[in-house]
Coordinates of C-alpha atoms and ligand atoms in Angstrom, one line a residue:
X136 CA 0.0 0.0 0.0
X137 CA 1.7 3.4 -0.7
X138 CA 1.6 6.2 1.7
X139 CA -0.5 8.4 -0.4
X140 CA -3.5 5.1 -0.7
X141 CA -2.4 5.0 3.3
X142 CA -3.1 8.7 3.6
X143 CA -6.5 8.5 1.8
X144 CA -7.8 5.9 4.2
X145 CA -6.8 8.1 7.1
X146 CA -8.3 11.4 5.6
X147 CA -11.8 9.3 4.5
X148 CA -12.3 8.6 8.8
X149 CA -13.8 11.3 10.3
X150 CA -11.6 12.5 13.2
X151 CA -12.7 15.8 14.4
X152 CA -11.6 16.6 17.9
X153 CA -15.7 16.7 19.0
X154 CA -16.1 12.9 17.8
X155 CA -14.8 10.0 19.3
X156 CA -11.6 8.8 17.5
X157 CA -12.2 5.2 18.1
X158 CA -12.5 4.5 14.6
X159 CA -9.2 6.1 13.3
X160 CA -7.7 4.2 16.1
X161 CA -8.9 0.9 15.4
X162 CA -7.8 1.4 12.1
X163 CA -4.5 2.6 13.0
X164 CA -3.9 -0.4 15.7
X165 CA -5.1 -2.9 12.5
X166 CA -2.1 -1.6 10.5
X167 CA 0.1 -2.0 13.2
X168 CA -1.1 -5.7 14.3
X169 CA -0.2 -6.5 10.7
X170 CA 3.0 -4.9 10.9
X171 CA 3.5 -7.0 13.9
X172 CA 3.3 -4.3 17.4
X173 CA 2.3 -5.0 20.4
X174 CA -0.7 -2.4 21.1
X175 CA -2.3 -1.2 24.2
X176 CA -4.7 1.3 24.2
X177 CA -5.5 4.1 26.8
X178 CA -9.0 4.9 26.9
X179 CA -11.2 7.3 28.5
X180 CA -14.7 9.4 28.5
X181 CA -13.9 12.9 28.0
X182 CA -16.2 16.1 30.0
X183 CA -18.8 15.2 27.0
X184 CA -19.3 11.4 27.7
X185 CA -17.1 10.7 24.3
X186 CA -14.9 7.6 24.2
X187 CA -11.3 9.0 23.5
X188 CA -8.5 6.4 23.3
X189 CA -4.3 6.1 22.8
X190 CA -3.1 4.0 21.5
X191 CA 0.4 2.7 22.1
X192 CA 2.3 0.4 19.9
X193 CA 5.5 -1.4 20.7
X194 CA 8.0 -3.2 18.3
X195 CA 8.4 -6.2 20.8
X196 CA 11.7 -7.1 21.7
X197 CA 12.7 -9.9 23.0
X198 CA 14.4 -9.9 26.9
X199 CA 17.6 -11.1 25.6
X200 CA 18.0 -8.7 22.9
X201 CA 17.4 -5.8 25.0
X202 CA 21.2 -4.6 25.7
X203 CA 22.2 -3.9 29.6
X204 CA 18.5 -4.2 30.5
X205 CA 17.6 -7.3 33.1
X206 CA 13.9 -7.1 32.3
X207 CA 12.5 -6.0 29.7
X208 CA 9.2 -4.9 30.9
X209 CA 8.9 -1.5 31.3
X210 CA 12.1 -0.8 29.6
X211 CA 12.2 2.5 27.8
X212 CA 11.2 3.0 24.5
X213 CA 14.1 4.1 22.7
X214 CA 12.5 5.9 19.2
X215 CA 8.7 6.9 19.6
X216 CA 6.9 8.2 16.4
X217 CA 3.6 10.3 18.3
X218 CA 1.2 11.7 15.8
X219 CA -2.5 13.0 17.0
X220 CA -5.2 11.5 15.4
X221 CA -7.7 14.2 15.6
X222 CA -8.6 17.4 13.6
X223 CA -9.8 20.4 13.5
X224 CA -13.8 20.7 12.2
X225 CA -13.8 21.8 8.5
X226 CA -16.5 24.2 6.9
X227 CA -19.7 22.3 5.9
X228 CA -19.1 23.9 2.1
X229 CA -16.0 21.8 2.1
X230 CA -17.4 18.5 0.6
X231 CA -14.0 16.8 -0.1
X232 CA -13.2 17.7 3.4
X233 CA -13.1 13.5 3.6
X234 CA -11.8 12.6 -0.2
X235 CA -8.3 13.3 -0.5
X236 CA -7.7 15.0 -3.5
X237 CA -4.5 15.3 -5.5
X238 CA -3.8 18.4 -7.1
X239 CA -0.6 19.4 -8.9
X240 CA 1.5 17.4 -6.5
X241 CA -0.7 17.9 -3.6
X242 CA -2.7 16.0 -1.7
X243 CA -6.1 18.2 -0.5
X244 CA -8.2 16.8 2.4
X245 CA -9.1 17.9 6.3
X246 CA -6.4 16.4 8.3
X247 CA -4.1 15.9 5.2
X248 CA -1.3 18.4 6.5
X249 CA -2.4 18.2 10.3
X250 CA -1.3 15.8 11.1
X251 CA -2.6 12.3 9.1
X252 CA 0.3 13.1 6.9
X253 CA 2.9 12.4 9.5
X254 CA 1.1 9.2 10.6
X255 CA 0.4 7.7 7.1
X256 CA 4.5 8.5 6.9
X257 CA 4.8 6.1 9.8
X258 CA 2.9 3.4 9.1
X259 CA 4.6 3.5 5.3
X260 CA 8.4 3.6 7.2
X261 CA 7.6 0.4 9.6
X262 CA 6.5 -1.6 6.6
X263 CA 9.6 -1.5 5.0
X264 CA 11.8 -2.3 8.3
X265 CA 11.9 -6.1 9.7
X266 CA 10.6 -4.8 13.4
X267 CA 11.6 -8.5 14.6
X268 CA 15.1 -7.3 14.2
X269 CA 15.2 -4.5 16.0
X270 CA 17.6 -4.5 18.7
X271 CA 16.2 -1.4 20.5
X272 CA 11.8 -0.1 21.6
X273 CA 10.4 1.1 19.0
X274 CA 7.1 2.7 19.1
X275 CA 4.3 4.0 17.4
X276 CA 2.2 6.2 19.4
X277 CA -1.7 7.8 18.4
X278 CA -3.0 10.4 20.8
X279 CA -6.3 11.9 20.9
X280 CA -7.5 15.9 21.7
X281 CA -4.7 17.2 20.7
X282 CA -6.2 20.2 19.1
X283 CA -8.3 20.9 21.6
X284 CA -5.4 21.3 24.1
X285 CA -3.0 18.2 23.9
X286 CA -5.4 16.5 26.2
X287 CA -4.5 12.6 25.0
X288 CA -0.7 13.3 25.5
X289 CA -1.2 15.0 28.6
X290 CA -2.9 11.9 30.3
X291 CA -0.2 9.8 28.6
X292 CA 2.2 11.6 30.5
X293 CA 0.4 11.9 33.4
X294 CA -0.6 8.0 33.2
X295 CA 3.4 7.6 33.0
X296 CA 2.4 5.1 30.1
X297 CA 5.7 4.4 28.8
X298 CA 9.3 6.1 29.2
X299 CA 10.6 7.1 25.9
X300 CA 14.8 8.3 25.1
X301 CA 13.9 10.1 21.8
X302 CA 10.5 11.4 20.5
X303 CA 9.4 12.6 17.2
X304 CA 6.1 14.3 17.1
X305 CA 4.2 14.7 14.1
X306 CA 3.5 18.3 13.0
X307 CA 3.5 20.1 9.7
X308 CA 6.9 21.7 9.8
X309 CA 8.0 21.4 6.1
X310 CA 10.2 18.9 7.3
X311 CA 12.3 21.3 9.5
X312 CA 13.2 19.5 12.7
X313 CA 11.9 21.8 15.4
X314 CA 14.2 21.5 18.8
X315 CA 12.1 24.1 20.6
X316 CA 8.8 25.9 21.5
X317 CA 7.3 28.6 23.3
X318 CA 4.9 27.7 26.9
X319 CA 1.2 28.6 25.8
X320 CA -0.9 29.6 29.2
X321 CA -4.3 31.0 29.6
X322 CA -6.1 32.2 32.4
X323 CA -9.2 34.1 32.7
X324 CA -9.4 37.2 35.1
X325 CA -12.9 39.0 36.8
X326 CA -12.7 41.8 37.7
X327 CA -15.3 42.8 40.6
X328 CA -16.9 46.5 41.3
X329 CA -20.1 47.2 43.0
X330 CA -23.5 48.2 40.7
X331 CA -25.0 51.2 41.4
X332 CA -27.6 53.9 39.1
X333 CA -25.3 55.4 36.9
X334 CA -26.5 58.8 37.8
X335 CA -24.9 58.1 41.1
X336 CA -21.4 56.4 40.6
X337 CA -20.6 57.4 43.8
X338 CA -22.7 54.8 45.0
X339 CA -21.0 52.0 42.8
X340 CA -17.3 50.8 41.9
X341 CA -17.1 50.6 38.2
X342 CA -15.4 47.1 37.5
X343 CA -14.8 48.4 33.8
X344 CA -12.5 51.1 35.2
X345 CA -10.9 48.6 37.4
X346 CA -10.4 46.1 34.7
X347 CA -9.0 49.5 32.2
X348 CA -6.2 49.5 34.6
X349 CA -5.3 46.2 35.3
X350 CA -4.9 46.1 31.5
X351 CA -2.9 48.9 31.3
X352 CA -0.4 47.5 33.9
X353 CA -0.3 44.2 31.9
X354 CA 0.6 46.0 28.6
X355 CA 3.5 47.6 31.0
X356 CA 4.5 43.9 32.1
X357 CA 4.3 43.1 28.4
X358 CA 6.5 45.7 27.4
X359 CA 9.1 45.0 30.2
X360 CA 8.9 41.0 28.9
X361 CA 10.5 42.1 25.7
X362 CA 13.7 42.5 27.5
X363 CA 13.7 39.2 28.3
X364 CA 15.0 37.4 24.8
X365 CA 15.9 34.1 23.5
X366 CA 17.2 33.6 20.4
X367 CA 16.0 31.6 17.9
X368 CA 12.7 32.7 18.8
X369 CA 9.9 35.1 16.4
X370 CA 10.1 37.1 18.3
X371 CA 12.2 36.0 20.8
X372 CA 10.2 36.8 23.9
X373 CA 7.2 36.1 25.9
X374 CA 4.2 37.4 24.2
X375 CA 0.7 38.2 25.8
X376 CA -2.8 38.7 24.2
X377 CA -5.7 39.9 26.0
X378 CA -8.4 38.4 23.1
X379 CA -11.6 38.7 24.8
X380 CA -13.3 41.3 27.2
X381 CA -16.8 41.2 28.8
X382 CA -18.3 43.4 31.3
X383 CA -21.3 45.1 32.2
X384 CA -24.9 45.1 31.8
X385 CA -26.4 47.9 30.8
X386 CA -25.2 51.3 29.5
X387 CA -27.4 53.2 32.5
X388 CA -25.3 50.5 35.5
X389 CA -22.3 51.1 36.8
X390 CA -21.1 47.8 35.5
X391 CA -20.5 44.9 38.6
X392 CA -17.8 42.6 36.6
X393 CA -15.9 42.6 34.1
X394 CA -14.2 39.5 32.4
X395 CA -11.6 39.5 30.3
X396 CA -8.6 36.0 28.5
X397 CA -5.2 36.5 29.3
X398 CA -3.3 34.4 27.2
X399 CA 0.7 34.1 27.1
X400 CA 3.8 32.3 24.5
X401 CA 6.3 32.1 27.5
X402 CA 9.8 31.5 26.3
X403 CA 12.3 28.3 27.7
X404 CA 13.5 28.9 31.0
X405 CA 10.3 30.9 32.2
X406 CA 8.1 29.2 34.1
X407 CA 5.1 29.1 33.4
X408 CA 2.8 31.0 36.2
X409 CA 5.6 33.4 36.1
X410 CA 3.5 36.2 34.6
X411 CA 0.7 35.7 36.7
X412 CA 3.3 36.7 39.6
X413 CA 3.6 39.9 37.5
X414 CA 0.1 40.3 37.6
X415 CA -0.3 39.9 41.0
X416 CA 2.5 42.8 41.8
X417 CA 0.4 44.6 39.4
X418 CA -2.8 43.9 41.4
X419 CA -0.7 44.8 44.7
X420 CA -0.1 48.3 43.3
X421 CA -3.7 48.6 42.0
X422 CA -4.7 48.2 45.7
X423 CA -2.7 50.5 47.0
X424 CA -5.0 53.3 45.6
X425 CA -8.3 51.2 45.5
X426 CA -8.5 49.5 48.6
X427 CA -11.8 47.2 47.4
X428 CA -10.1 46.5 44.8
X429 CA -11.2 42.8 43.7
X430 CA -10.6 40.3 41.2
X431 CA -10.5 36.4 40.4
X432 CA -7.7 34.9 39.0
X433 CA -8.3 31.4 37.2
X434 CA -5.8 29.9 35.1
X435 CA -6.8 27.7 33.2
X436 CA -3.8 26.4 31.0
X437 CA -0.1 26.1 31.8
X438 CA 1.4 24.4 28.9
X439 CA 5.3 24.4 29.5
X440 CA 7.6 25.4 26.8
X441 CA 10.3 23.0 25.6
X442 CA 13.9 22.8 24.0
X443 CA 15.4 19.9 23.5
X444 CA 19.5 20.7 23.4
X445 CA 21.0 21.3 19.9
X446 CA 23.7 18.6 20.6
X447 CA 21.0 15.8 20.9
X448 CA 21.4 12.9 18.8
X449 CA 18.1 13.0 17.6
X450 CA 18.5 16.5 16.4
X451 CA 21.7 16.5 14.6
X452 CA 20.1 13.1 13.0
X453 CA 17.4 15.5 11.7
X454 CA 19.3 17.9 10.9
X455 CA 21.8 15.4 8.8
X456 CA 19.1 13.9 7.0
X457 CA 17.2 17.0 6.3
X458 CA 19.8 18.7 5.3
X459 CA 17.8 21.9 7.6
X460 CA 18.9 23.3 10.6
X461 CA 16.6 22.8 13.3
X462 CA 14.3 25.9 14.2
X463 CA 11.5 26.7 16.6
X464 CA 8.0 26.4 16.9
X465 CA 5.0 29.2 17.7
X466 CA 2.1 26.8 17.8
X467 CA 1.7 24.8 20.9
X468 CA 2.8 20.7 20.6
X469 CA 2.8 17.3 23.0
X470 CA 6.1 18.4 22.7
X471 CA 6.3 18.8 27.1
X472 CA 4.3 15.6 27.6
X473 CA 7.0 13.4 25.7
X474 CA 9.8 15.8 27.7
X475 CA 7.9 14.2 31.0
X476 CA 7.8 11.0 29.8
X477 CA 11.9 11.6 29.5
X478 CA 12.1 11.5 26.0
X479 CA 14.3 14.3 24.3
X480 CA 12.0 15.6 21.6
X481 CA 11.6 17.1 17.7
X482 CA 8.5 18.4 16.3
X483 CA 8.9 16.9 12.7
X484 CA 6.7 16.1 9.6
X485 CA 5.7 17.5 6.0
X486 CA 3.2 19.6 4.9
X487 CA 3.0 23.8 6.2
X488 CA 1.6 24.7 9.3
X489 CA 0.1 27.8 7.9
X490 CA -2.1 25.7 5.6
X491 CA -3.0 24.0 8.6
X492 CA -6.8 24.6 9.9
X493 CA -7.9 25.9 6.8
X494 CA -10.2 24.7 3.9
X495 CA -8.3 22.9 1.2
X496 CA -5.5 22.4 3.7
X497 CA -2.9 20.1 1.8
X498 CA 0.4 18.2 1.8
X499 CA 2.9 18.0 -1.0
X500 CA 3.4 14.5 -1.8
X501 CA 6.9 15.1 -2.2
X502 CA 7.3 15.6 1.3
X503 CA 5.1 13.1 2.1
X504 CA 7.4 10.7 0.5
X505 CA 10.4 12.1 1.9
X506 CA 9.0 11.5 5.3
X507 CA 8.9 7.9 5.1
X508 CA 12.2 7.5 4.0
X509 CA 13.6 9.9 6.9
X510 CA 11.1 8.1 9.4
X511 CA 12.6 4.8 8.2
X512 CA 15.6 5.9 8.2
X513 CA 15.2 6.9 12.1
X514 CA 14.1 3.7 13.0
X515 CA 16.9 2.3 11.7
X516 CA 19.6 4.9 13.5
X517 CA 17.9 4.9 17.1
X518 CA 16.7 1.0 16.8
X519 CA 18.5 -1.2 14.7
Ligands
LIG668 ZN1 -1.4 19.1 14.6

């Protein structure tokens, strides 16, 4: 079966984040029965009541085979291929959202570039490669959720399902090998006041005014941030967007709350909830002059940045084989779930990401075809 007839059967299973992926990953853990894994799958209900399952699948070695290790269960995985198996929702006008299409050199479909692409590559590479031989773990590892917020790879992780040495996770990067990423964190903030006739503010504590200059001081922290640079990075520090703002109730009420997203790209080496630390200095100032000053803080996502050294093996492999120096990433990956699972990790696959969650989204077959060989030719390096 070429990758491209692969890659069809893939795009033809509806995967959307909302829908169960059970199908794409009985599919998926078919292939790899035939290929000859070992599979184990991680399933779950997600805050809908919709089955969501990983899927694991593990090359099987046998004890004696495995060098320096005593027992073999548990061992870690040496090479671990991760791809997600869910999209984004495509736009009802779309009909060959599910029909992948080839179009001077390109392969059209939902999914096609993000990221069934990566995982058709992947199932073409261990085809060619007698896994019976391999004298290292070698897996093959489907994750659900993951563009609703990484959720399968985060209960990987947290599930400590397997510990992996090296990890390439599938993303359209034009087959760049991406070494790092930025954090991506949002929390929500309310802002309280007190509501009162408008005629008579002096009754009332306007949480719109309130919120006006907690805002302002964040757009000072934002500035100061720029200071703090890595290079490497576009642009090479920690960004912050305030994308949504709600408050109020009525233009004649001195408005009682106001809500507003805080959402930040923090650099390496920052942690995480280190802006909200900023934010609360800001809010100790604020108080100074507004002693009811009031407001919630909720964070609801703390995604930790990554970098994988330049050094590493699996990088300079990349690298090597790509012939492309390895770069960064702005879009948020599993990349910190393999990272706790120990694995040193790339972000790694063909196709653009900036034709990624759009309508006629696409893959070159080019690169499509190039990825199996480098994919196989990974296995081989890291596993043989
Ligand atoms: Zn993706």
């Amino acid at each position: 079966m070429t990758v491209e007839d692969t890659l069809r059967e893939l795009v033809a299973i509806d995967s959307v984040s909302s829908r169960s992926n059970a199908e794409i990953i009985s599919y998926v853990e078919a292939r790899c029965k035939i290929s000859g894994f070992e599979v184990r799958r991680f399933p779950h209900i997600d805050e809908h009541g919709v089955e969501k399952i990983n899927l694991v699948a593990q090359a099987s070695v046998r004890d004696s085979d495995v060098a320096g290790s005593q027992t073999a269960v548990g061992a870690a995985i040496e090479l671990a291929l991760v791809g997600h198996t869910d999209t984004v929702p495509y736009d009802a006008g779309w009909t060959d959202a599910l029909n992948l299409t080839r179009r001077d050199g390109k392969l059209f479909g939902r999914g096609a570039c993000d990221t069934k692409a990566f995982i058709a590559a992947a199932l073409t590479a261990v085809e060619n490669i007698e896994l019976q031989k391999l004298k290292k773990r070698f897996a093959l590892v489907f994750t659900a959720d993951e563009e609703i917020g990484c959720l399968g790879a985060k209960r990987l992780a947290a599930a400590k399902a397997f510990a992996a040495r090296y990890a390439i996770i599938g993303e359209p990067t034009s087959l760049q090998p991406m070494r790092a990423g930025k954090g991506y964190c949002v929390a929500e903030i309310t802002v309280h006041g007190r509501e009162a006739h408008s005629a008579y503010p002096q009754f009332g504590a306007s949480a719109i005014f309130r919120a006006a200059r907690l805002i302002e001081g964040i757009e000072a922290i934002a500035a100061d941030l720029e200071r703090d640079q890595r290079a490497g990075f576009d642009p090479p520090y920690t960004t912050i967007n305030i994308g949504m703002i709600n408050g109020g109730t009525a233009k004649n009420i001195v408005p009682g709350a106001c809500r507003f997203t805080l959402e930040w790209r923090a650099i390496p080496e920052q942690k995480t909830d280190y802006l909200l630390e900023l934010v609360e200095n800001a809010i100790t100032k604020l108080k100074h002059d507004d002693l009811d000053f009031l407001c919630d803080i909720s964070a609801n996502r703390a995604d930790d940045s990554f970098e994988t050294p330049a050094d590493s093996p699996l990088v300079q492999f990349l690298e090597q084989t790509t012939n492309k120096l390895s770069g960064t990433v702005a879009f948020g990956t599993e990349a910190p779930s393999m990272i706790a699972l120990g694995a040193e990790t790339v972000v790694f696959g063909p196709g653009d990401i900036r034709v990624a969650h759009r309508t006629d989204e696409f893959v070159p077959v080019g690169e499509l075809e190039q990825c199996v060989n480098i994919l196989r030719q990974a296995i081989e390096r890291f596993c043989a």
